[in-house]
XYZ file of N, CA and C in Angstrom:
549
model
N 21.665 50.865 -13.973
C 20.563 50.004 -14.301
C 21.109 48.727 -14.911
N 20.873 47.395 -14.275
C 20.936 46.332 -14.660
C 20.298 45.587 -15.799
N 20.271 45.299 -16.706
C 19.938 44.231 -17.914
C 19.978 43.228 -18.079
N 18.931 42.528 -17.741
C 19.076 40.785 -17.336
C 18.125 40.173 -18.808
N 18.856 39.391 -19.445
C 18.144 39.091 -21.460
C 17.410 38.169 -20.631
N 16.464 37.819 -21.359
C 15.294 36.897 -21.138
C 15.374 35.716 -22.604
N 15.458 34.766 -22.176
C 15.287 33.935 -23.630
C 14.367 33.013 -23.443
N 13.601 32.992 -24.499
C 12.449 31.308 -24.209
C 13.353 30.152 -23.816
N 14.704 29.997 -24.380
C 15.183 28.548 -23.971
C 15.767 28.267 -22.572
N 15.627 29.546 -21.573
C 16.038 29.251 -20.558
C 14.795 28.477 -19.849
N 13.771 28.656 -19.737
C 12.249 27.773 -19.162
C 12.240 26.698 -19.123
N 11.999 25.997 -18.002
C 11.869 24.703 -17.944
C 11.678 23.633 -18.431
N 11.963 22.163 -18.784
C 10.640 21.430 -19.427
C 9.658 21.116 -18.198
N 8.577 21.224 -18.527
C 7.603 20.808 -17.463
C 7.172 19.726 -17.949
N 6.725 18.507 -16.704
C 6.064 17.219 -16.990
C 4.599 17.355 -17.601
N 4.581 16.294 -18.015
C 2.972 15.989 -18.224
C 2.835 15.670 -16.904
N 1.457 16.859 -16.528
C 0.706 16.537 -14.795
C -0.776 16.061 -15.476
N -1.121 15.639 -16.168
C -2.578 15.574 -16.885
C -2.874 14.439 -16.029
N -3.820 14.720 -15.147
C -4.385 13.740 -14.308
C -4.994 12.237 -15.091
N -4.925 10.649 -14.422
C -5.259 9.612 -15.577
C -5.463 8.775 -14.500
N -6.239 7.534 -14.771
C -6.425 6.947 -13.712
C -6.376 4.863 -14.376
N -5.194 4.259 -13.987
C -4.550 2.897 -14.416
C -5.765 2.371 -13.808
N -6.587 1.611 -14.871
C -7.893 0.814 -14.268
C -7.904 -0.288 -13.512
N -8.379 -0.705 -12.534
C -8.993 -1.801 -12.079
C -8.199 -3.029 -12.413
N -7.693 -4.211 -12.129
C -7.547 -4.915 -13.001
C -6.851 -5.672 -13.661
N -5.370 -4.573 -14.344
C -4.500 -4.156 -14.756
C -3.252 -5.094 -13.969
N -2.746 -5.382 -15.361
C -1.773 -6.671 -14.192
C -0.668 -5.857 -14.537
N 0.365 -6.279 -13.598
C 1.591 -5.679 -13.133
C 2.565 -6.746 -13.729
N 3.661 -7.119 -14.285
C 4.259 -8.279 -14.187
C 6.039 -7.694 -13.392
N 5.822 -8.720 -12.767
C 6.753 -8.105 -11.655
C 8.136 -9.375 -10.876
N 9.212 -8.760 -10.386
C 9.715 -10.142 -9.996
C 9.987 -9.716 -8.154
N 10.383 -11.068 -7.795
C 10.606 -10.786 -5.612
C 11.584 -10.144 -5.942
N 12.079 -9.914 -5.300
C 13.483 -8.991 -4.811
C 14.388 -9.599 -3.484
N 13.328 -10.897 -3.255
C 13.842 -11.820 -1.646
C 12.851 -12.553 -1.981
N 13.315 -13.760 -1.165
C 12.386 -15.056 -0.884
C 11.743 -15.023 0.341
N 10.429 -15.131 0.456
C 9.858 -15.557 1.464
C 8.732 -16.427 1.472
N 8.987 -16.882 2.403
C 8.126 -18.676 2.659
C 7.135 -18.421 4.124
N 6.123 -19.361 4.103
C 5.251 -19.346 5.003
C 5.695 -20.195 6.025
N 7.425 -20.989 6.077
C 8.042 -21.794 7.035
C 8.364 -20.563 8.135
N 9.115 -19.264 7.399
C 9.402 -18.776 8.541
C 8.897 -17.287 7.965
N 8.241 -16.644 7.513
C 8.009 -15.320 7.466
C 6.264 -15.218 7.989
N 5.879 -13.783 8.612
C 4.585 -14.258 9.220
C 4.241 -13.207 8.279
N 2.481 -12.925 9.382
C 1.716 -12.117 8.711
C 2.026 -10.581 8.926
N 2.421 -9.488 7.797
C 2.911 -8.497 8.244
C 4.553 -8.208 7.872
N 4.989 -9.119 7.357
C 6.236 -8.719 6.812
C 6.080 -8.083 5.691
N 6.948 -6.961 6.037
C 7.356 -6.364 4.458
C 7.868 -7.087 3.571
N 7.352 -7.180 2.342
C 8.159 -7.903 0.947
C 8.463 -6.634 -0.201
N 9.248 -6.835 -1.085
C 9.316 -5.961 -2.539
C 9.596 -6.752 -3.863
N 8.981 -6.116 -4.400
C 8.823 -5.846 -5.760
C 9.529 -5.422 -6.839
N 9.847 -5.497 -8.111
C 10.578 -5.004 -8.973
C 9.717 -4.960 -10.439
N 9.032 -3.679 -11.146
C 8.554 -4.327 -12.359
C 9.602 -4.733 -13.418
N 9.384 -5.443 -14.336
C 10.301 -5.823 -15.285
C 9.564 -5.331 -16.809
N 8.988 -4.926 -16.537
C 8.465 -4.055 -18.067
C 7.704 -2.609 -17.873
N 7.998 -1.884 -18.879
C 6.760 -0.588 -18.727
C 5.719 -0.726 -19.323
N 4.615 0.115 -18.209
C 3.317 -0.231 -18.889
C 2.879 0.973 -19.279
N 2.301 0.563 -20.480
C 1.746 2.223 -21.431
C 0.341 2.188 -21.341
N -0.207 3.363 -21.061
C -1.755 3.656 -21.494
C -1.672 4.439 -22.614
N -1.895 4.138 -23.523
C -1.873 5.081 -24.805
C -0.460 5.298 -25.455
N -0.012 6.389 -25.354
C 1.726 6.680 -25.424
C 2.239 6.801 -24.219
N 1.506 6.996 -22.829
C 2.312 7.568 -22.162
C 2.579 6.089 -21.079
N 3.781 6.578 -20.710
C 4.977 5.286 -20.093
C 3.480 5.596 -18.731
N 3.212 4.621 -17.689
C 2.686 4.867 -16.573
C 2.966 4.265 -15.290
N 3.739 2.933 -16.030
C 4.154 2.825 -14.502
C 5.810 1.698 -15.293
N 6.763 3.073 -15.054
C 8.283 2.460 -15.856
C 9.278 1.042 -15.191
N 9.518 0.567 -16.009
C 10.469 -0.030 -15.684
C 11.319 0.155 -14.692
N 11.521 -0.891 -13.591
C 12.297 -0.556 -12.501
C 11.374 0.343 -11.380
N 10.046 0.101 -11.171
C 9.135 0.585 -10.295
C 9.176 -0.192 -9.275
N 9.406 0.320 -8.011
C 9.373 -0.629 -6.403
C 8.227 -0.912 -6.068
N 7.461 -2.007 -6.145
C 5.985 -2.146 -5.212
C 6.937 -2.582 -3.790
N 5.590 -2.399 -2.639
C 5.541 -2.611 -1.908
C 5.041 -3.281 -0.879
N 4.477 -4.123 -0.556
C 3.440 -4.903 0.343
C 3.842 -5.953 1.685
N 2.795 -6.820 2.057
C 2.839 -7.478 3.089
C 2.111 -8.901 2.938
N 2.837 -9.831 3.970
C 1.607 -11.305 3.854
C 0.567 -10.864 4.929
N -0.643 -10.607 4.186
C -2.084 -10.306 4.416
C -2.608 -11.396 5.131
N -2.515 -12.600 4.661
C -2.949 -13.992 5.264
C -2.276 -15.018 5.174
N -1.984 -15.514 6.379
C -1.164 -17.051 6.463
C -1.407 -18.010 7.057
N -1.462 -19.202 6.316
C -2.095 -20.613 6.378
C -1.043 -21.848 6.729
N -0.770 -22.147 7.911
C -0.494 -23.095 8.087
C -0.567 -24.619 7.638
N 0.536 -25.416 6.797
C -0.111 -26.723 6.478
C -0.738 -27.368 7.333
N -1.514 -28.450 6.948
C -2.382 -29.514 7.808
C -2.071 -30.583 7.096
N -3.091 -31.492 7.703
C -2.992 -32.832 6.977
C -4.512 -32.442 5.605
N -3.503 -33.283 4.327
C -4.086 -32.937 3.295
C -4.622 -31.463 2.480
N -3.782 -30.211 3.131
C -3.696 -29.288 2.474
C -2.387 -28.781 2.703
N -1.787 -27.724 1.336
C -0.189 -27.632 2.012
C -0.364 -25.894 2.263
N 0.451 -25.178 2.880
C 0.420 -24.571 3.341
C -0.209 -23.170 2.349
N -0.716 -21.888 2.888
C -0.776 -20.792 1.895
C -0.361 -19.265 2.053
N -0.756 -18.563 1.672
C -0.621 -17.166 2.014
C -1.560 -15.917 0.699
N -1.234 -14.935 1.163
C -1.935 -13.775 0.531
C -0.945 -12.757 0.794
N -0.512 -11.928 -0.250
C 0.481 -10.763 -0.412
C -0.241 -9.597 -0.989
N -0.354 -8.257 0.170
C -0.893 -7.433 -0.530
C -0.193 -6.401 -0.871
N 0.125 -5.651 -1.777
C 0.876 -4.698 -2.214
C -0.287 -3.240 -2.151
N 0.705 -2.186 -1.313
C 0.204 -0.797 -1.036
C 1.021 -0.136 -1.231
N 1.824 -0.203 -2.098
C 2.818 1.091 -2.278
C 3.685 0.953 -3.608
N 3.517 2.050 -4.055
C 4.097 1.744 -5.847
C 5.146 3.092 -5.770
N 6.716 2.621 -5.622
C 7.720 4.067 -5.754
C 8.554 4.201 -7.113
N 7.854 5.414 -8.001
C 8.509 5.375 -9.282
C 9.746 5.299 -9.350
N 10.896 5.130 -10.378
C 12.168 5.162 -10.519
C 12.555 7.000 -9.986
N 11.538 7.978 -10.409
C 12.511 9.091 -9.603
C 11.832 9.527 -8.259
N 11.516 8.472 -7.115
C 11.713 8.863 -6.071
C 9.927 8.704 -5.451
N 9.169 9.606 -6.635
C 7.413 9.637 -6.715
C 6.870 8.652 -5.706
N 6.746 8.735 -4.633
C 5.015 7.401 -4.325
C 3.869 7.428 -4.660
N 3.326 6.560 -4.640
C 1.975 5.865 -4.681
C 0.947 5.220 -4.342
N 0.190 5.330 -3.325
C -0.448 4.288 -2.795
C -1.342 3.509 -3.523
N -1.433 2.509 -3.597
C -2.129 1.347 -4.238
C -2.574 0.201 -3.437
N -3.699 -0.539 -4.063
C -4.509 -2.076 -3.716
C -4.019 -2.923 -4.146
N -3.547 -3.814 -4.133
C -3.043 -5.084 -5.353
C -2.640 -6.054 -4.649
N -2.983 -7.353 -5.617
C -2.213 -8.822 -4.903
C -1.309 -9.083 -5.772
N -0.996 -10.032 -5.264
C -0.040 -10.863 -6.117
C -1.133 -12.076 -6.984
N -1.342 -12.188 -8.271
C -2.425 -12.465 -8.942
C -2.036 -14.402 -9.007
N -3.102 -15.153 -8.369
C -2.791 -16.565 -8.824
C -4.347 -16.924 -9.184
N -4.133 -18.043 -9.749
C -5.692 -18.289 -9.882
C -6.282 -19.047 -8.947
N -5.755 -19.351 -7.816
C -6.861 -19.674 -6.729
C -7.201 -18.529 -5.908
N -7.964 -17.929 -6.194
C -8.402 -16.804 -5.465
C -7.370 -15.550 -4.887
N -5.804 -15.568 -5.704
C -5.109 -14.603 -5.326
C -4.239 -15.050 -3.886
N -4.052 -16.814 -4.068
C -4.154 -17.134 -2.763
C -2.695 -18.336 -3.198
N -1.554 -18.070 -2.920
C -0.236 -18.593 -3.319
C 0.082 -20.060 -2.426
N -0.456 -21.029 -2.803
C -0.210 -22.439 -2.120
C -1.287 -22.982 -1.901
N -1.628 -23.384 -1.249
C -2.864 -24.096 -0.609
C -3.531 -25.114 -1.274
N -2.609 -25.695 -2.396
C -3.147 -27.594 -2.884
C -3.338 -28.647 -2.232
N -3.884 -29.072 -2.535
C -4.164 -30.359 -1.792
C -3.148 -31.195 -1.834
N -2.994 -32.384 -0.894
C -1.381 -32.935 -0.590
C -1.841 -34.190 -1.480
N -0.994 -35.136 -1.533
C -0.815 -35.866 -2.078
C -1.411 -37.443 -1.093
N -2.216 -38.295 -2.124
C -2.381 -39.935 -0.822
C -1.674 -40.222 -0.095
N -2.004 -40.604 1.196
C -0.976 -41.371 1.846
C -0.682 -42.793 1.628
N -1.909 -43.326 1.616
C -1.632 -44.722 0.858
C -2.809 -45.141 -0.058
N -2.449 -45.633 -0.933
C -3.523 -46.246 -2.257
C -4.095 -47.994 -1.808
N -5.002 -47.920 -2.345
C -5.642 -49.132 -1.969
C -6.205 -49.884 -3.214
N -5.811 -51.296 -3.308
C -5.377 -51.766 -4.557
C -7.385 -52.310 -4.375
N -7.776 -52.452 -5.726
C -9.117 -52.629 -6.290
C -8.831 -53.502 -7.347
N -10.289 -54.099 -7.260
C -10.320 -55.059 -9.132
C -10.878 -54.261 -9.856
N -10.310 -54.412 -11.066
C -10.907 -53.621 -12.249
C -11.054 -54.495 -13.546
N -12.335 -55.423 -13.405
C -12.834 -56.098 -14.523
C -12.943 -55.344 -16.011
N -12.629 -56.302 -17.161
C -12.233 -55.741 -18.029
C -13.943 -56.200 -18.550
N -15.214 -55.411 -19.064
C -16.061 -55.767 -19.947
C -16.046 -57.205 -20.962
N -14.886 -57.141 -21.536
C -15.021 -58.204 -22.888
C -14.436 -59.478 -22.155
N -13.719 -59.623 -20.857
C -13.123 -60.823 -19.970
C -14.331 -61.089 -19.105
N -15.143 -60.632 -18.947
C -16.236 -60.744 -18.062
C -16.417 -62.516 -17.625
N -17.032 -63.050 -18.737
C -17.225 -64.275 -18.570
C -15.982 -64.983 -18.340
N -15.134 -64.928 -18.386
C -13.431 -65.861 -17.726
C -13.303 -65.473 -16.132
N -14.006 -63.995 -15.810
C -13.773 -63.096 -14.603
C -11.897 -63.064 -14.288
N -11.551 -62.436 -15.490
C -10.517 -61.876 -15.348
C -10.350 -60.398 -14.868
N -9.594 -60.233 -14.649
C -9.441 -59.211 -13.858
C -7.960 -58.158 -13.758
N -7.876 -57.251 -13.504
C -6.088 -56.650 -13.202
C -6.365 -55.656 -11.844
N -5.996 -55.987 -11.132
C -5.749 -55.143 -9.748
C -4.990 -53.249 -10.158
N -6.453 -52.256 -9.729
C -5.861 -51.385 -10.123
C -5.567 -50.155 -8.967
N -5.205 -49.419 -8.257
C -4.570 -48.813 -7.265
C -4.822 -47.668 -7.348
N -6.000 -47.232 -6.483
C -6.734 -45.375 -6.356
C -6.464 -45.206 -5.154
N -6.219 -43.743 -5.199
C -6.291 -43.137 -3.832
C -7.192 -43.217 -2.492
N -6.820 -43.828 -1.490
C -7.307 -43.536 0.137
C -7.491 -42.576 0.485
N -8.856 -42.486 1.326
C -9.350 -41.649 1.977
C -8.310 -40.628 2.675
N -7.093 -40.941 2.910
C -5.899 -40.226 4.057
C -5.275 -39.937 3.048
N -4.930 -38.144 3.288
C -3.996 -37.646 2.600
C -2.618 -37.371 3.716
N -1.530 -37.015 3.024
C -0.562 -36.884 3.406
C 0.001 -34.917 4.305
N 0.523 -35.018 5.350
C 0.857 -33.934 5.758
C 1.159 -32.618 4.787
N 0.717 -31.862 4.797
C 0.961 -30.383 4.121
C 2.497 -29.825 4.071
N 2.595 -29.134 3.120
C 4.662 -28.459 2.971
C 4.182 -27.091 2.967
N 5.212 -26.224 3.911
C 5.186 -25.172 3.429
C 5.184 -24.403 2.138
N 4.965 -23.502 1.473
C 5.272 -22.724 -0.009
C 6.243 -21.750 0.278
N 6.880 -21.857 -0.611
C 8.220 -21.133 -1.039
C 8.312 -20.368 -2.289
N 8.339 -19.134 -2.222
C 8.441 -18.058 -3.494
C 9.853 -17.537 -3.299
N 10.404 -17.766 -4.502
C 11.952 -17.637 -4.444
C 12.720 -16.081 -4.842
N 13.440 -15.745 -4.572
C 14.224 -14.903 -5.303
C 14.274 -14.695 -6.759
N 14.144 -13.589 -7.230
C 13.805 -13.609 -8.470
C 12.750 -13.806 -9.462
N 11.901 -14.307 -8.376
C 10.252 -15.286 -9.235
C 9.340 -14.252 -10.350
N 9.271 -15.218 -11.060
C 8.069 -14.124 -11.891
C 7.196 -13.897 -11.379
N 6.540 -12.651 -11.164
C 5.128 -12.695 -10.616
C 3.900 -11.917 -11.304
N 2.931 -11.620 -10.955
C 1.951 -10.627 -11.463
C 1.111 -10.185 -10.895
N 1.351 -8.754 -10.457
C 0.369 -7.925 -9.207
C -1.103 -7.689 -10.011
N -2.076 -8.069 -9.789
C -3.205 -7.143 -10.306
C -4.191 -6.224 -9.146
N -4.326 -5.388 -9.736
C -5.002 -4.637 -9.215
C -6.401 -4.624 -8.520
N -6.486 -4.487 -7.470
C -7.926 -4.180 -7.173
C -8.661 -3.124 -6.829
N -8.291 -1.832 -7.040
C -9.265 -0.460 -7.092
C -7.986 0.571 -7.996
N -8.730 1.024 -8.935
C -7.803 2.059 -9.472
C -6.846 3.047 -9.004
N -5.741 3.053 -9.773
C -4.781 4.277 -9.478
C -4.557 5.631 -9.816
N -5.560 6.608 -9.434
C -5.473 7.915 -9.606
C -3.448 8.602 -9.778
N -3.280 8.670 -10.367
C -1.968 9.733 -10.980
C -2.238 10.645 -11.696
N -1.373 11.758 -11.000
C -1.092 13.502 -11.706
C 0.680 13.348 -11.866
N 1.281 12.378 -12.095
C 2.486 11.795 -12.217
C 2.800 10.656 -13.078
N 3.618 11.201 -14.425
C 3.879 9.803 -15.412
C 5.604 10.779 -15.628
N 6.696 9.515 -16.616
C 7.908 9.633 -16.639
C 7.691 10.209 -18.158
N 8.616 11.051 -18.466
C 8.742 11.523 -19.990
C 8.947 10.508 -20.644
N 8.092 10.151 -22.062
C 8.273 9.146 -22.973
C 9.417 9.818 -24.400
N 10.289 9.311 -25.128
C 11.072 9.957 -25.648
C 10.403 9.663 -27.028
């Protein structure tokens, strides 16, 4: 007859599986991992992600440092005359540092509508005006002053560089039964 000891310290540690759900919202701050531009990358390229901080709900770490997003340019805008070029990056995939996926909603967060470029270009040519001064009135003096023409100037592509700061926010929550041990 065999005798095999049993000890409590041989048992596992087990994770926290306590189901939680990262709200709505929730910005990501994140950097490229590659440059891509709307000169030569289209709609449908894969891009990545890198977070550069952990984010805590409460105590617990939820989405750690060194997390891979994942996404694509969703929409791409060609410059024109008087707008410069744009795009839309959507991120669907969040891979923890040990291996874990995730599927997720998220852009890349700007304040024109989540929408990376698309300013208006610059005059093409200014057109010089009088601009009477009130108190010269009666001399009808005057100084020639120079506003923008109706014609704006050709559109530039946008360029997001290597390394860039960025910030994914979220647009529909992230259900997880998966977080990293906090020490």
């Amino acid at each position: 007859m065999f005798f095999i000891p049993y000890t409590l310290a041989s048992e596992p540690e087990l994770r926290d599986y306590d189901e939680f759900d990262i709200p709505q919202g929730t910005h990501i701050p994140v950097i490229s991992l590659q440059e891509f531009s709307t000169a030569y990358c289209e709609e449908g390229d894969v891009l990545t992600f890198e977070t550069t901080s952990d984010i805590y709900m409460f105590n617990k770490n939820v989405i750690p440092e060194g997390t891979v997003l994942t996404g694509y340019i969703d929409k791409k805008n060609e410059p024109i005359i008087g707008t410069n070029a744009s795009m839309k990056v959507f991120i669907n995939k969040m891979r923890l540092p040990d291996g874990y996926e995730v599927p997720i909603k998220s852009y890349i967060y700007t304040s024109n509508n989540n929408t990376i470029g698309g300013e208006l270009t610059a005059p093409a040519k200014y057109i010089r005006m009088p601009h009477y001064q009130r108190w010269a009135m009666f001399r009808a003096m005057g100084t020639l002053q120079c506003v923008p023409g109706g014609q704006r100037k050709m559109g530039e592509h946008v360029t997001v560089s290597s390394g860039a700061n960025l910030i994914v926010v979220l647009i529909a929550p992230i259900h997880l039964t998966h977080s990293e041990l906090t020490n």
